[in-house]
Amino acid sequence: MPDYAFRVTVVYCFFFKDEHVTAGVLCRAVLCCAVLWSSCGERNFSDSRIRGFVPTPTPLFPRVSRNNPRPTVFPPGGMSFARAARSLCRSLVRARAHRLYLSSSSLSPMEHVTLTTPAAGVLVVELNRPKALNALSDALMKDLGVALAHAQQDQAVGAVVITGNDKAFAAGADVKELAREHANREDCVKKACLKTWYDAMGATSKPKIAAVRGYAFGGGCELALACDIVIAAENAQFGLPELSLGTIPGFGGTQRMIRAVGKSKAMDLILTGRRMKADEAERSGLVSRVVPVERCLPEAVEAAQAIAALSSPSVALAKRAVDAADAFVALDEGLEFERQLFYDTFDLDDRREGMAAFCEKRKAAFTDSAVAHATSSAP
């Protein structure tokens, strides 16, 4: 009689050893394996046939992760052997299709973004610097640019979803990197500061959807603004706090925010640096819809899938027409003007102080602020 339990173990190990398998497929596969193991009479997972494939398991299995790849001893109720087998086969097909998609592309594994294809015609680009709250570094933006350039060349991609994690879409630019790499305006010009960012977002003309959960501040807010559609979770927060660093938004914030919410609201957000919650962002026109946190990415994928199902040339023409209407003032000129002003801030002492204070985790003491002048002139 075939050793079915051993075969299930081999399949189980395939999922954990394949780094490209998405979390949803991985979790589904583990649950199905648990049902099949149980149906095969497996209760003691320290069996010698399993040693060498998976770590010694424990009776409790609260979470599925590659750091803790242990099958649950007690399978979920309500799932039959046949249903588990069918579901496991579907998971294998999806994992295999995703692996073929990545292997057929010219993409090498990237450190700062993760690519998945959850639906036909949809590429999901997940920002992957969780310890830094997805702070936008040059390396991350280069990876994003590579992913979007690939999407542009791939006719099988009709729309792109850009997302982060539940805590942060992107909490801003990597301020430590900016302070380290750019000492003054000349450095900004010489090293073409932020050019990588503009190049990244310009790498594809295909529709881009931002699925925003958690923080979207500074460069993260600007990244969302650079997308065509913004879908926000209920826990999303938006803001442009660059003035607190002694600089200004340099990735389109001054130009795109006013187009999204109007001058008064844009001035409010930029000059005060206050945070705007998801419901206010929806009322202001910054986001198209607000959904529960767990529905944010699925809603974005469904929207991308709907776009991908339409005529690509028609989508491209419609997008060009809307973009042209939106740029009632030449956007390119506005962006270039903003970037030059951003460079100017790197000659300011307050810019140096603002970034130094951020890096040193203290409150900035600006010398050229109205409060500082008022204090110094007081009797």
Short mmCIF file of C-alpha atoms in Angstrom, two decimals:
data_model
loop_
_atom_site.label_atom_id
_atom_site.label_comp_id
_atom_site.label_asym_id
_atom_site.label_seq_id
_atom_site.Cartn_x
_atom_site.Cartn_y
_atom_site.Cartn_z
CA MET A 1 0.00 0.00 0.00
CA PRO A 2 1.44 3.46 -0.85
CA ASP A 3 2.72 5.46 2.11
CA TYR A 4 0.27 8.36 1.77
CA ALA A 5 1.33 10.04 5.02
CA PHE A 6 4.91 10.24 3.78
CA ARG A 7 3.80 11.65 0.41
CA VAL A 8 1.73 14.31 2.16
CA THR A 9 4.81 15.22 4.21
CA VAL A 10 6.86 15.69 1.05
CA VAL A 11 4.18 17.98 -0.40
CA TYR A 12 3.98 19.86 2.91
CA CYS A 13 7.74 20.47 2.86
CA PHE A 14 7.57 21.77 -0.71
CA PHE A 15 5.37 24.64 0.40
CA PHE A 16 7.66 25.69 3.23
CA LYS A 17 10.82 25.43 1.14
CA ASP A 18 9.38 27.54 -1.71
CA GLU A 19 9.96 31.16 -0.65
CA HIS A 20 7.62 32.44 -3.36
CA VAL A 21 4.52 30.68 -2.00
CA THR A 22 2.13 33.32 -0.68
CA ALA A 23 0.88 33.27 2.90
CA GLY A 24 -2.68 32.42 1.89
CA VAL A 25 -1.66 29.43 -0.21
CA LEU A 26 0.76 28.31 2.50
CA CYS A 27 -1.86 28.42 5.26
CA ARG A 28 -4.42 26.57 3.12
CA ALA A 29 -1.88 23.88 2.26
CA VAL A 30 -0.95 23.30 5.90
CA LEU A 31 -4.59 22.89 6.95
CA CYS A 32 -5.20 20.44 4.11
CA CYS A 33 -2.09 18.46 5.05
CA ALA A 34 -3.35 18.26 8.63
CA VAL A 35 -6.63 16.71 7.44
CA LEU A 36 -4.82 14.22 5.19
CA TRP A 37 -2.36 13.24 7.92
CA SER A 38 -5.24 12.64 10.29
CA SER A 39 -7.11 10.61 7.68
CA CYS A 40 -4.01 8.49 7.18
CA GLY A 41 -3.93 7.69 10.89
CA GLU A 42 -0.94 9.88 11.67
CA ARG A 43 -1.00 11.10 15.25
CA ASN A 44 2.66 11.00 16.29
CA PHE A 45 4.53 13.48 14.11
CA SER A 46 7.92 12.46 15.51
CA ASP A 47 7.69 9.41 13.27
CA SER A 48 11.07 8.61 11.69
CA ARG A 49 9.64 9.00 8.19
CA ILE A 50 9.07 12.68 8.88
CA ARG A 51 12.40 13.41 10.56
CA GLY A 52 14.68 15.37 8.28
CA PHE A 53 11.76 16.99 6.50
CA VAL A 54 10.21 19.16 9.22
CA PRO A 55 11.20 20.17 12.77
CA THR A 56 9.82 18.18 15.65
CA PRO A 57 6.26 19.49 16.03
CA THR A 58 4.28 20.36 19.13
CA PRO A 59 0.62 19.67 19.94
CA LEU A 60 -0.21 23.37 19.72
CA PHE A 61 0.11 25.19 16.43
CA PRO A 62 -1.18 28.77 16.88
CA ARG A 63 0.36 30.30 13.79
CA VAL A 64 1.57 29.23 10.36
CA SER A 65 4.97 30.68 9.47
CA ARG A 66 8.21 29.60 7.89
CA ASN A 67 9.93 30.22 11.22
CA ASN A 68 7.62 27.69 12.83
CA PRO A 69 6.77 25.12 10.10
CA ARG A 70 4.88 22.60 12.22
CA PRO A 71 1.66 20.88 11.19
CA THR A 72 -1.31 21.03 13.51
CA VAL A 73 -2.10 17.75 15.30
CA PHE A 74 -5.82 18.42 15.36
CA PRO A 75 -7.17 19.20 11.88
CA PRO A 76 -9.96 21.76 11.42
CA GLY A 77 -13.43 20.37 11.60
CA GLY A 78 -15.82 20.22 8.69
CA MET A 79 -13.24 19.31 6.05
CA SER A 80 -13.43 15.89 4.45
CA PHE A 81 -10.51 13.90 3.04
CA ALA A 82 -11.70 14.51 -0.53
CA ARG A 83 -12.14 18.24 -0.01
CA ALA A 84 -8.70 18.53 1.60
CA ALA A 85 -7.11 16.61 -1.28
CA ARG A 86 -8.80 18.82 -3.91
CA SER A 87 -7.84 22.01 -2.09
CA LEU A 88 -4.26 20.84 -1.70
CA CYS A 89 -4.07 20.10 -5.43
CA ARG A 90 -5.36 23.61 -6.21
CA SER A 91 -2.74 25.07 -3.87
CA LEU A 92 -0.03 23.12 -5.67
CA VAL A 93 -1.24 24.36 -9.06
CA ARG A 94 -1.26 27.98 -7.85
CA ALA A 95 2.18 27.68 -6.30
CA ARG A 96 3.54 26.05 -9.46
CA ALA A 97 1.94 28.72 -11.69
CA HIS A 98 3.41 31.49 -9.58
CA ARG A 99 6.86 29.88 -9.66
CA LEU A 100 6.63 29.57 -13.47
CA TYR A 101 5.58 33.22 -13.73
CA LEU A 102 8.61 34.41 -11.78
CA SER A 103 11.04 32.01 -13.45
CA SER A 104 9.86 33.05 -16.92
CA SER A 105 10.52 36.71 -16.12
CA SER A 106 13.86 38.43 -16.10
CA LEU A 107 13.38 39.40 -12.46
CA SER A 108 15.93 38.36 -9.86
CA PRO A 109 14.83 37.99 -6.23
CA MET A 110 14.54 41.46 -4.71
CA GLU A 111 15.27 42.33 -1.11
CA HIS A 112 12.85 45.16 -0.53
CA VAL A 113 9.74 44.21 -2.49
CA THR A 114 7.80 40.97 -2.77
CA LEU A 115 5.87 40.09 -5.93
CA THR A 116 2.73 37.97 -6.08
CA THR A 117 0.13 37.27 -8.74
CA PRO A 118 -3.10 36.57 -6.82
CA ALA A 119 -5.32 36.87 -9.88
CA ALA A 120 -4.99 36.82 -13.65
CA GLY A 121 -3.59 40.08 -14.97
CA VAL A 122 -2.75 41.44 -11.52
CA LEU A 123 0.72 42.01 -10.08
CA VAL A 124 0.92 42.82 -6.38
CA VAL A 125 4.08 44.61 -5.27
CA GLU A 126 4.46 44.50 -1.50
CA LEU A 127 6.95 46.88 0.12
CA ASN A 128 9.10 44.75 2.38
CA ARG A 129 11.00 46.74 5.02
CA PRO A 130 8.78 45.93 8.02
CA LYS A 131 11.36 46.80 10.68
CA ALA A 132 11.67 50.30 9.19
CA LEU A 133 7.89 50.62 8.68
CA ASN A 134 8.59 50.37 4.93
CA ALA A 135 10.62 53.60 4.92
CA LEU A 136 11.40 54.45 1.31
CA SER A 137 15.12 54.04 0.67
CA ASP A 138 16.87 54.30 -2.69
CA ALA A 139 17.32 50.52 -2.71
CA LEU A 140 13.61 49.93 -2.12
CA MET A 141 12.63 52.41 -4.83
CA LYS A 142 15.06 50.78 -7.27
CA ASP A 143 13.43 47.41 -6.57
CA LEU A 144 10.01 48.99 -7.05
CA GLY A 145 11.17 50.48 -10.34
CA VAL A 146 12.42 47.09 -11.55
CA ALA A 147 9.09 45.49 -10.65
CA LEU A 148 7.05 48.20 -12.39
CA ALA A 149 9.31 48.12 -15.47
CA HIS A 150 8.70 44.39 -15.67
CA ALA A 151 4.95 44.96 -15.38
CA GLN A 152 5.16 47.45 -18.24
CA GLN A 153 6.83 44.89 -20.50
CA ASP A 154 4.62 41.98 -19.50
CA GLN A 155 1.43 41.93 -21.55
CA ALA A 156 -0.06 39.55 -18.98
CA VAL A 157 -0.10 42.33 -16.38
CA GLY A 158 -3.05 44.67 -16.72
CA ALA A 159 -2.80 46.52 -13.41
CA VAL A 160 -0.45 46.77 -10.47
CA VAL A 161 -1.31 46.89 -6.77
CA ILE A 162 1.23 48.51 -4.46
CA THR A 163 0.83 47.73 -0.77
CA GLY A 164 2.66 47.49 2.54
CA ASN A 165 1.59 45.66 5.69
CA ASP A 166 -1.18 46.16 8.26
CA LYS A 167 0.92 48.59 10.30
CA ALA A 168 2.43 50.73 7.57
CA PHE A 169 2.00 51.31 3.87
CA ALA A 170 5.18 53.40 4.05
CA ALA A 171 5.98 55.64 6.99
CA GLY A 172 8.00 58.08 4.88
CA ALA A 173 11.40 58.48 3.31
CA ASP A 174 14.46 56.92 4.88
CA VAL A 175 15.50 60.13 6.64
CA LYS A 176 18.75 58.63 7.95
CA GLU A 177 19.79 57.81 4.39
CA LEU A 178 18.85 61.28 3.14
CA ALA A 179 20.81 62.98 5.93
CA ARG A 180 23.82 60.72 5.35
CA GLU A 181 23.96 60.93 1.57
CA HIS A 182 23.09 64.59 0.95
CA ALA A 183 24.93 67.26 2.91
CA ASN A 184 23.90 70.28 0.82
CA ARG A 185 22.14 71.42 -2.33
CA GLU A 186 25.15 70.59 -4.51
CA ASP A 187 25.04 67.00 -3.29
CA CYS A 188 21.34 66.78 -4.15
CA VAL A 189 21.96 68.02 -7.69
CA LYS A 190 25.09 65.94 -8.23
CA LYS A 191 23.52 62.71 -6.95
CA ALA A 192 20.12 63.46 -8.54
CA CYS A 193 18.33 63.06 -5.21
CA LEU A 194 14.93 61.37 -5.56
CA LYS A 195 15.46 60.75 -9.30
CA THR A 196 15.30 57.03 -8.54
CA TRP A 197 11.86 57.61 -7.05
CA TYR A 198 10.53 59.45 -10.08
CA ASP A 199 12.06 56.85 -12.40
CA ALA A 200 10.42 54.06 -10.41
CA MET A 201 6.89 55.43 -10.64
CA GLY A 202 7.40 56.38 -14.28
CA ALA A 203 8.50 52.86 -15.17
CA THR A 204 4.97 51.84 -16.10
CA SER A 205 1.97 53.61 -17.60
CA LYS A 206 -0.34 50.80 -16.50
CA PRO A 207 -2.90 51.54 -13.79
CA LYS A 208 -1.43 51.51 -10.29
CA ILE A 209 -3.61 50.95 -7.23
CA ALA A 210 -2.37 51.77 -3.74
CA ALA A 211 -3.78 49.51 -1.01
CA VAL A 212 -3.02 51.61 2.06
CA ARG A 213 -3.10 50.12 5.53
CA GLY A 214 -1.62 51.91 8.52
CA TYR A 215 0.81 54.81 8.14
CA ALA A 216 1.26 56.67 4.86
CA PHE A 217 3.38 59.65 5.84
CA GLY A 218 5.77 61.83 3.86
CA GLY A 219 7.13 59.83 0.94
CA GLY A 220 4.61 57.08 1.69
CA CYS A 221 1.73 59.51 1.26
CA GLU A 222 3.35 60.82 -1.92
CA LEU A 223 3.74 57.26 -3.20
CA ALA A 224 0.00 56.71 -2.71
CA LEU A 225 -0.74 60.03 -4.43
CA ALA A 226 1.36 58.90 -7.40
CA CYS A 227 -0.96 55.93 -7.90
CA ASP A 228 -4.13 56.13 -9.99
CA ILE A 229 -6.49 54.71 -7.37
CA VAL A 230 -6.10 54.72 -3.59
CA ILE A 231 -8.03 52.20 -1.51
CA ALA A 232 -7.60 52.80 2.22
CA ALA A 233 -8.16 50.57 5.21
CA GLU A 234 -10.02 51.94 8.21
CA ASN A 235 -6.71 52.21 10.11
CA ALA A 236 -4.97 54.22 7.37
CA GLN A 237 -3.46 57.60 8.21
CA PHE A 238 -2.07 60.13 5.75
CA GLY A 239 0.25 63.08 6.31
CA LEU A 240 3.03 65.26 4.91
CA PRO A 241 5.21 66.14 7.93
CA GLU A 242 8.33 67.22 6.00
CA LEU A 243 8.30 70.75 7.46
CA SER A 244 9.05 69.21 10.86
CA LEU A 245 12.33 68.00 9.32
CA GLY A 246 13.20 71.43 7.99
CA THR A 247 12.44 70.49 4.38
CA ILE A 248 9.39 70.22 2.10
CA PRO A 249 7.67 67.37 0.26
CA GLY A 250 9.93 66.45 -2.66
CA PHE A 251 8.19 63.48 -4.30
CA GLY A 252 5.13 65.24 -5.67
CA GLY A 253 3.36 66.12 -2.43
CA THR A 254 2.93 69.84 -3.10
CA GLN A 255 1.75 69.24 -6.66
CA ARG A 256 -0.44 66.15 -6.31
CA MET A 257 -2.04 66.89 -2.94
CA ILE A 258 -3.59 70.14 -4.17
CA ARG A 259 -4.97 68.30 -7.20
CA ALA A 260 -6.46 65.65 -4.92
CA VAL A 261 -7.98 67.74 -2.12
CA GLY A 262 -7.84 71.40 -3.17
CA LYS A 263 -5.65 74.27 -2.04
CA SER A 264 -7.03 74.91 1.45
CA LYS A 265 -6.89 71.27 2.57
CA ALA A 266 -3.48 70.81 0.95
CA MET A 267 -2.12 73.88 2.73
CA ASP A 268 -3.61 72.61 6.00
CA LEU A 269 -1.92 69.22 5.68
CA ILE A 270 1.45 70.49 4.43
CA LEU A 271 1.87 73.53 6.67
CA THR A 272 0.64 71.93 9.90
CA GLY A 273 1.90 68.42 9.18
CA ARG A 274 -1.19 66.97 10.84
CA ARG A 275 -2.37 63.43 10.25
CA MET A 276 -5.54 62.74 8.29
CA LYS A 277 -7.52 59.60 9.03
CA ALA A 278 -9.09 57.41 6.38
CA ASP A 279 -12.64 58.71 6.68
CA GLU A 280 -11.50 62.33 6.25
CA ALA A 281 -9.26 61.28 3.36
CA GLU A 282 -12.27 59.74 1.63
CA ARG A 283 -14.41 62.84 2.16
CA SER A 284 -11.57 65.01 0.83
CA GLY A 285 -11.13 62.95 -2.33
CA LEU A 286 -7.68 61.65 -1.50
CA VAL A 287 -8.88 58.03 -1.49
CA SER A 288 -11.58 56.39 -3.54
CA ARG A 289 -12.98 54.15 -0.81
CA VAL A 290 -12.44 53.00 2.77
CA VAL A 291 -12.79 49.35 3.71
CA PRO A 292 -12.05 47.14 6.74
CA VAL A 293 -8.36 46.35 7.21
CA GLU A 294 -8.76 42.71 6.22
CA ARG A 295 -10.57 43.70 3.02
CA CYS A 296 -8.12 46.37 1.84
CA LEU A 297 -5.79 44.23 -0.24
CA PRO A 298 -8.56 41.91 -1.57
CA GLU A 299 -10.58 44.97 -2.68
CA ALA A 300 -7.54 46.40 -4.45
CA VAL A 301 -6.89 43.07 -6.16
CA GLU A 302 -10.53 42.85 -7.27
CA ALA A 303 -10.35 46.37 -8.71
CA ALA A 304 -7.10 45.52 -10.50
CA GLN A 305 -8.63 42.32 -11.80
CA ALA A 306 -11.62 44.25 -13.18
CA ILE A 307 -9.25 46.66 -14.96
CA ALA A 308 -7.11 43.82 -16.26
CA ALA A 309 -10.18 42.24 -17.78
CA LEU A 310 -10.82 45.30 -19.99
CA SER A 311 -9.24 46.27 -23.29
CA SER A 312 -5.66 47.30 -22.53
CA PRO A 313 -5.49 49.96 -25.29
CA SER A 314 -8.80 51.44 -24.11
CA VAL A 315 -7.62 51.48 -20.51
CA ALA A 316 -4.39 53.19 -21.58
CA LEU A 317 -6.27 55.85 -23.58
CA ALA A 318 -8.75 56.48 -20.76
CA LYS A 319 -5.91 56.84 -18.28
CA ARG A 320 -4.06 59.29 -20.55
CA ALA A 321 -7.21 61.38 -20.94
CA VAL A 322 -7.85 61.56 -17.20
CA ASP A 323 -4.20 62.36 -16.49
CA ALA A 324 -4.28 65.17 -19.05
CA ALA A 325 -7.41 66.63 -17.46
CA ASP A 326 -5.84 66.40 -14.02
CA ALA A 327 -2.74 68.32 -15.13
CA PHE A 328 -4.52 71.63 -15.70
CA VAL A 329 -1.13 73.13 -14.78
CA ALA A 330 1.79 71.35 -16.42
CA LEU A 331 2.55 68.61 -13.89
CA ASP A 332 6.07 67.99 -15.14
CA GLU A 333 6.94 71.65 -14.69
CA GLY A 334 5.40 71.65 -11.23
CA LEU A 335 7.29 68.54 -10.21
CA GLU A 336 10.58 69.93 -11.48
CA PHE A 337 9.94 73.22 -9.67
CA GLU A 338 9.15 71.35 -6.47
CA ARG A 339 12.27 69.19 -6.78
CA GLN A 340 14.53 72.23 -7.17
CA LEU A 341 12.98 73.83 -4.08
CA PHE A 342 13.47 70.54 -2.25
CA TYR A 343 17.15 70.66 -3.19
CA ASP A 344 17.32 74.23 -1.85
CA THR A 345 16.33 73.03 1.61
CA PHE A 346 19.53 71.00 1.83
CA ASP A 347 21.50 74.23 2.26
CA LEU A 348 19.43 75.15 5.32
CA ASP A 349 20.74 74.73 8.86
CA ASP A 350 17.22 73.82 9.94
CA ARG A 351 17.15 70.95 7.47
CA ARG A 352 20.35 69.60 9.01
CA GLU A 353 18.93 70.07 12.50
CA GLY A 354 15.60 68.48 11.60
CA MET A 355 17.14 65.33 10.15
CA ALA A 356 19.77 65.11 12.90
CA ALA A 357 17.03 65.33 15.54
CA PHE A 358 15.09 62.56 13.80
CA CYS A 359 18.14 60.30 13.69
CA GLU A 360 18.96 61.05 17.34
CA LYS A 361 15.33 60.54 18.43
CA ARG A 362 14.92 64.01 19.96
CA LYS A 363 12.84 67.09 19.30
CA ALA A 364 14.24 69.42 16.67
CA ALA A 365 15.39 72.86 17.79
CA PHE A 366 15.05 75.01 14.69
CA THR A 367 16.96 78.27 14.74
CA ASP A 368 15.15 79.94 11.86
CA SER A 369 11.57 79.47 13.06
CA ALA A 370 9.14 82.19 14.05
CA VAL A 371 9.07 80.79 17.58
CA ALA A 372 12.88 80.91 17.78
CA HIS A 373 12.97 84.51 16.53
CA ALA A 374 10.20 85.54 18.91
CA THR A 375 12.06 83.94 21.83
CA SER A 376 15.38 85.56 20.92
CA SER A 377 13.82 89.01 20.56
CA ALA A 378 11.90 88.85 23.83
CA PRO A 379 13.23 91.19 26.57
#
